[in-house]
PDB file of C-alpha atoms in Angstrom:
ATOM      1  CA  MET A   1      -0.075   0.069   0.063  1.00 47.00           C
ATOM      2  CA  ASP A   2       1.158   3.337  -1.071  1.00 50.00           C
ATOM      3  CA  LYS A   3       1.793   5.711   2.229  1.00 51.00           C
ATOM      4  CA  ALA A   4       0.135   8.874   0.090  1.00 50.00           C
ATOM      5  CA  TYR A   5      -3.422   8.276   0.623  1.00 52.00           C
ATOM      6  CA  THR A   6      -3.909   6.861   3.906  1.00 54.00           C
ATOM      7  CA  THR A   7      -5.609   9.903   5.958  1.00 51.00           C
ATOM      8  CA  ALA A   8      -3.155   9.841   8.150  1.00 53.00           C
ATOM      9  CA  ASN A   9      -0.547  10.891   5.873  1.00 54.00           C
ATOM     10  CA  LEU A  10      -3.082  13.355   4.480  1.00 51.00           C
ATOM     11  CA  LYS A  11      -2.738  15.106   7.797  1.00 58.00           C
ATOM     12  CA  THR A  12       0.436  15.307   8.302  1.00 65.00           C
ATOM     13  CA  ARG A  13       0.652  16.529   4.449  1.00 65.00           C
ATOM     14  CA  ASP A  14      -1.091  19.469   4.890  1.00 70.00           C
ATOM     15  CA  GLU A  15       0.187  20.598   8.408  1.00 69.00           C
ATOM     16  CA  LEU A  16       3.490  20.417   6.726  1.00 63.00           C
ATOM     17  CA  LYS A  17       1.970  22.297   3.725  1.00 65.00           C
ATOM     18  CA  GLU A  18       0.248  25.276   6.379  1.00 69.00           C
ATOM     19  CA  ARG A  19       3.460  25.531   7.837  1.00 64.00           C
ATOM     20  CA  GLY A  20       5.132  25.717   4.581  1.00 60.00           C
ATOM     21  CA  TYR A  21       7.200  22.558   4.219  1.00 58.00           C
ATOM     22  CA  ASP A  22       6.288  20.816   1.097  1.00 52.00           C
ATOM     23  CA  LYS A  23       8.042  17.762   0.493  1.00 53.00           C
ATOM     24  CA  ASP A  24       7.811  17.458  -3.153  1.00 55.00           C
ATOM     25  CA  TYR A  25       8.514  21.328  -3.171  1.00 54.00           C
ATOM     26  CA  TYR A  26      11.748  21.251  -1.146  1.00 52.00           C
ATOM     27  CA  TYR A  27      12.430  17.942  -3.519  1.00 53.00           C
ATOM     28  CA  TYR A  28      12.818  20.400  -6.408  1.00 52.00           C
ATOM     29  CA  SER A  29      13.691  23.117  -5.542  1.00 52.00           C
ATOM     30  CA  LYS A  30      16.819  21.479  -4.065  1.00 49.00           C
ATOM     31  CA  ALA A  31      17.476  19.738  -7.305  1.00 49.00           C
ATOM     32  CA  SER A  32      16.898  23.208  -9.033  1.00 50.00           C
ATOM     33  CA  TYR A  33      19.215  25.037  -6.355  1.00 49.00           C
ATOM     34  CA  GLN A  34      21.744  22.219  -6.668  1.00 53.00           C
ATOM     35  CA  SER A  35      22.067  22.745 -10.936  1.00 56.00           C
ATOM     36  CA  LYS A  36      21.619  26.155 -11.302  1.00 61.00           C
ATOM     37  CA  SER A  37      24.643  28.146 -10.427  1.00 67.00           C
ATOM     38  CA  PRO A  38      23.757  31.626  -8.635  1.00 69.00           C
ATOM     39  CA  THR A  39      23.415  34.603 -10.346  1.00 77.00           C
ATOM     40  CA  ARG A  40      26.244  37.253  -9.887  1.00 78.00           C
ATOM     41  CA  GLU A  41      26.536  40.611 -10.662  1.00 82.00           C
ATOM     42  CA  ASN A  42      27.660  41.420 -14.410  1.00 84.00           C
ATOM     43  CA  THR A  43      31.888  41.778 -14.156  1.00 85.00           C
ATOM     44  CA  LYS A  44      34.327  44.057 -15.774  1.00 86.00           C
ATOM     45  CA  PRO A  45      36.443  42.313 -17.940  1.00 85.00           C
ATOM     46  CA  GLN A  46      39.980  42.628 -16.807  1.00 87.00           C
ATOM     47  CA  GLU A  47      42.322  44.331 -18.749  1.00 86.00           C
ATOM     48  CA  VAL A  48      45.263  41.783 -19.914  1.00 85.00           C
ATOM     49  CA  LYS A  49      48.778  43.345 -21.253  1.00 85.00           C
ATOM     50  CA  LEU A  50      50.325  40.357 -24.219  1.00 89.00           C
ATOM     51  CA  HIS A  51      53.784  40.992 -25.068  1.00 90.00           C
ATOM     52  CA  THR A  52      52.630  40.232 -28.644  1.00 93.00           C
ATOM     53  CA  GLN A  53      53.300  44.134 -29.880  1.00 92.00           C
ATOM     54  CA  GLU A  54      56.759  44.560 -27.960  1.00 93.00           C
ATOM     55  CA  ARG A  55      57.854  40.840 -29.249  1.00 95.00           C
ATOM     56  CA  ALA A  56      56.540  42.185 -32.419  1.00 96.00           C
ATOM     57  CA  THR A  57      58.675  45.386 -32.260  1.00 96.00           C
ATOM     58  CA  LYS A  58      61.872  43.709 -31.165  1.00 97.00           C
ATOM     59  CA  ARG A  59      61.470  40.645 -33.945  1.00 97.00           C
ATOM     60  CA  ALA A  60      61.478  43.836 -36.588  1.00 97.00           C
ATOM     61  CA  MET A  61      64.273  45.135 -34.890  1.00 98.00           C
ATOM     62  CA  PHE A  62      66.086  41.810 -35.243  1.00 98.00           C
ATOM     63  CA  ASN A  63      64.974  41.218 -38.830  1.00 98.00           C
ATOM     64  CA  TYR A  64      66.267  44.619 -39.706  1.00 98.00           C
ATOM     65  CA  MET A  65      69.617  44.170 -37.874  1.00 98.00           C
ATOM     66  CA  VAL A  66      70.182  41.247 -39.861  1.00 98.00           C
ATOM     67  CA  ALA A  67      68.729  42.338 -43.249  1.00 97.00           C
ATOM     68  CA  ALA A  68      71.352  45.294 -42.313  1.00 98.00           C
ATOM     69  CA  LYS A  69      74.205  43.108 -42.264  1.00 98.00           C
ATOM     70  CA  LEU A  70      73.956  40.758 -44.973  1.00 97.00           C
ATOM     71  CA  SER A  71      73.799  43.929 -47.134  1.00 97.00           C
ATOM     72  CA  ILE A  72      76.999  45.282 -45.594  1.00 98.00           C
ATOM     73  CA  LEU A  73      78.417  42.014 -46.051  1.00 97.00           C
ATOM     74  CA  GLU A  74      77.206  41.812 -49.878  1.00 97.00           C
ATOM     75  CA  GLN A  75      78.551  45.523 -50.520  1.00 97.00           C
ATOM     76  CA  ARG A  76      81.958  44.013 -49.016  1.00 98.00           C
ATOM     77  CA  ARG A  77      82.074  41.230 -51.261  1.00 97.00           C
ATOM     78  CA  LYS A  78      81.124  42.820 -54.330  1.00 97.00           C
ATOM     79  CA  GLN A  79      83.891  45.367 -53.171  1.00 97.00           C
ATOM     80  CA  GLU A  80      86.116  42.818 -53.322  1.00 97.00           C
ATOM     81  CA  GLU A  81      85.107  40.935 -56.261  1.00 97.00           C
ATOM     82  CA  MET A  82      85.840  44.292 -58.347  1.00 97.00           C
ATOM     83  CA  LEU A  83      89.107  44.794 -56.629  1.00 97.00           C
ATOM     84  CA  HIS A  84      90.043  41.434 -57.591  1.00 97.00           C
ATOM     85  CA  LYS A  85      88.811  42.077 -61.226  1.00 97.00           C
ATOM     86  CA  MET A  86      90.909  45.427 -61.330  1.00 97.00           C
ATOM     87  CA  ILE A  87      93.594  43.556 -60.347  1.00 97.00           C
ATOM     88  CA  GLU A  88      93.498  40.875 -62.609  1.00 97.00           C
ATOM     89  CA  GLU A  89      92.437  43.450 -65.414  1.00 97.00           C
ATOM     90  CA  GLU A  90      96.117  45.164 -64.607  1.00 96.00           C
ATOM     91  CA  GLU A  91      98.234  42.298 -64.368  1.00 96.00           C
ATOM     92  CA  ILE A  92      96.865  40.871 -67.896  1.00 95.00           C
ATOM     93  CA  ARG A  93      97.192  44.426 -69.331  1.00 94.00           C
ATOM     94  CA  LEU A  94     101.280  44.086 -67.846  1.00 93.00           C
ATOM     95  CA  LEU A  95     101.858  40.495 -69.231  1.00 92.00           C
ATOM     96  CA  ARG A  96     100.636  41.410 -72.861  1.00 91.00           C
ATOM     97  CA  LYS A  97     102.805  44.322 -72.725  1.00 89.00           C
ATOM     98  CA  GLU A  98     105.738  41.752 -71.732  1.00 88.00           C
ATOM     99  CA  MET A  99     104.826  39.838 -74.335  1.00 87.00           C
ATOM    100  CA  ILE A 100     105.527  42.045 -77.017  1.00 84.00           C
ATOM    101  CA  PRO A 101     108.374  40.490 -79.230  1.00 83.00           C
ATOM    102  CA  ARG A 102     111.597  42.741 -78.598  1.00 82.00           C
ATOM    103  CA  ALA A 103     114.955  42.515 -80.641  1.00 86.00           C
ATOM    104  CA  GLN A 104     117.509  41.268 -78.164  1.00 84.00           C
ATOM    105  CA  LEU A 105     120.748  43.696 -77.484  1.00 85.00           C
ATOM    106  CA  MET A 106     123.999  42.861 -80.344  1.00 84.00           C
ATOM    107  CA  PRO A 107     126.561  41.353 -78.307  1.00 78.00           C
ATOM    108  CA  PHE A 108     129.944  42.849 -77.208  1.00 79.00           C
ATOM    109  CA  PHE A 109     132.395  41.681 -79.550  1.00 80.00           C
ATOM    110  CA  ASP A 110     135.146  43.714 -78.034  1.00 84.00           C
ATOM    111  CA  ARG A 111     135.193  42.066 -74.816  1.00 82.00           C
ATOM    112  CA  PRO A 112     134.650  38.094 -75.554  1.00 78.00           C
ATOM    113  CA  PHE A 113     133.594  35.969 -72.789  1.00 79.00           C
ATOM    114  CA  VAL A 114     136.223  33.717 -71.764  1.00 83.00           C
ATOM    115  CA  PRO A 115     135.471  31.225 -69.162  1.00 87.00           C
ATOM    116  CA  GLN A 116     137.647  30.899 -65.891  1.00 89.00           C
ATOM    117  CA  ARG A 117     138.220  27.367 -64.095  1.00 90.00           C
ATOM    118  CA  SER A 118     136.278  27.070 -60.868  1.00 90.00           C
ATOM    119  CA  SER A 119     138.446  27.074 -57.331  1.00 92.00           C
ATOM    120  CA  ARG A 120     135.664  23.734 -56.016  1.00 93.00           C
ATOM    121  CA  PRO A 121     137.323  20.773 -56.035  1.00 92.00           C
ATOM    122  CA  LEU A 122     135.810  17.771 -58.455  1.00 91.00           C
ATOM    123  CA  THR A 123     133.327  15.626 -56.954  1.00 91.00           C
ATOM    124  CA  ILE A 124     135.041  11.752 -56.718  1.00 91.00           C
ATOM    125  CA  PRO A 125     132.699   9.289 -57.994  1.00 90.00           C
ATOM    126  CA  LYS A 126     131.348   6.583 -56.054  1.00 89.00           C
ATOM    127  CA  GLU A 127     129.648   3.045 -56.790  1.00 87.00           C
ATOM    128  CA  PRO A 128     126.158   2.122 -55.764  1.00 85.00           C
ATOM    129  CA  SER A 129     125.718  -0.079 -53.240  1.00 82.00           C
ATOM    130  CA  PHE A 130     121.880  -1.663 -54.473  1.00 82.00           C
ATOM    131  CA  ARG A 131     122.195  -3.928 -51.276  1.00 78.00           C
ATOM    132  CA  MET A 132     118.969  -4.184 -49.287  1.00 68.00           C
ATOM    133  CA  MET A 133     119.186  -2.402 -45.894  1.00 63.00           C
ATOM    134  CA  SER A 134     116.955  -4.893 -43.695  1.00 57.00           C
ATOM    135  CA  SER A 135     118.823  -7.977 -42.443  1.00 53.00           C
ATOM    136  CA  LYS A 136     115.991 -10.342 -43.270  1.00 54.00           C
ATOM    137  CA  CYS A 137     116.022  -9.626 -46.911  1.00 53.00           C
ATOM    138  CA  CYS A 138     119.761  -9.587 -47.322  1.00 51.00           C
ATOM    139  CA  ASN A 139     119.781 -13.513 -45.848  1.00 51.00           C
ATOM    140  CA  CYS A 140     116.352 -14.468 -48.387  1.00 54.00           C
ATOM    141  CA  LEU A 141     117.709 -13.330 -51.151  1.00 51.00           C
ATOM    142  CA  SER A 142     121.477 -13.673 -50.700  1.00 52.00           C
ATOM    143  CA  GLY A 143     121.605 -16.736 -52.212  1.00 53.00           C
ATOM    144  CA  THR A 144     119.915 -15.129 -56.219  1.00 54.00           C
ATOM    145  CA  PRO A 145     122.746 -14.340 -58.820  1.00 53.00           C
ATOM    146  CA  ILE A 146     119.854 -10.929 -59.300  1.00 54.00           C
ATOM    147  CA  TYR A 147     120.869  -9.018 -56.427  1.00 53.00           C
ATOM    148  CA  ASN A 148     124.395  -9.410 -56.528  1.00 51.00           C
ATOM    149  CA  PHE A 149     125.395  -6.298 -58.504  1.00 54.00           C
ATOM    150  CA  GLN A 150     128.704  -5.611 -56.698  1.00 57.00           C
ATOM    151  CA  GLN A 151     131.497  -7.553 -57.691  1.00 55.00           C
ATOM    152  CA  THR A 152     134.085  -8.498 -54.586  1.00 55.00           C
ATOM    153  CA  THR A 153     137.544  -9.302 -55.986  1.00 53.00           C
TER     154      THR A 153
END
């Protein structure tokens, strides 16, 4: 049996309603209270300071410095190339100038060339030694007639 339909329960239910206590109302209001968040006042958004502008300016300055450095290096490279080109052209001009065939000077016949003997002593020739330096090779090849160039007399 269901307790809601008994007369005793009806009296207590009515009494509770009069006192301001309703079981169904309390149950549903409690559930809705738990699911609903309390209403808040309108809030003002906080001002957030992002560093994007500052970083963007720093990056732009860095990019400018890199571009300036690259342009300076490019100018130096071009200047060095021009300098090398000018030096090569000057060398080529001097070589062409030297390559012009010219007549050789006439020798002086009134003072003939007389060779004189040198004061250094003559070189005394030595016979070459074709023996191997290591002892193993000398022992191994000592019996072969191919390597016996020195004749002992």
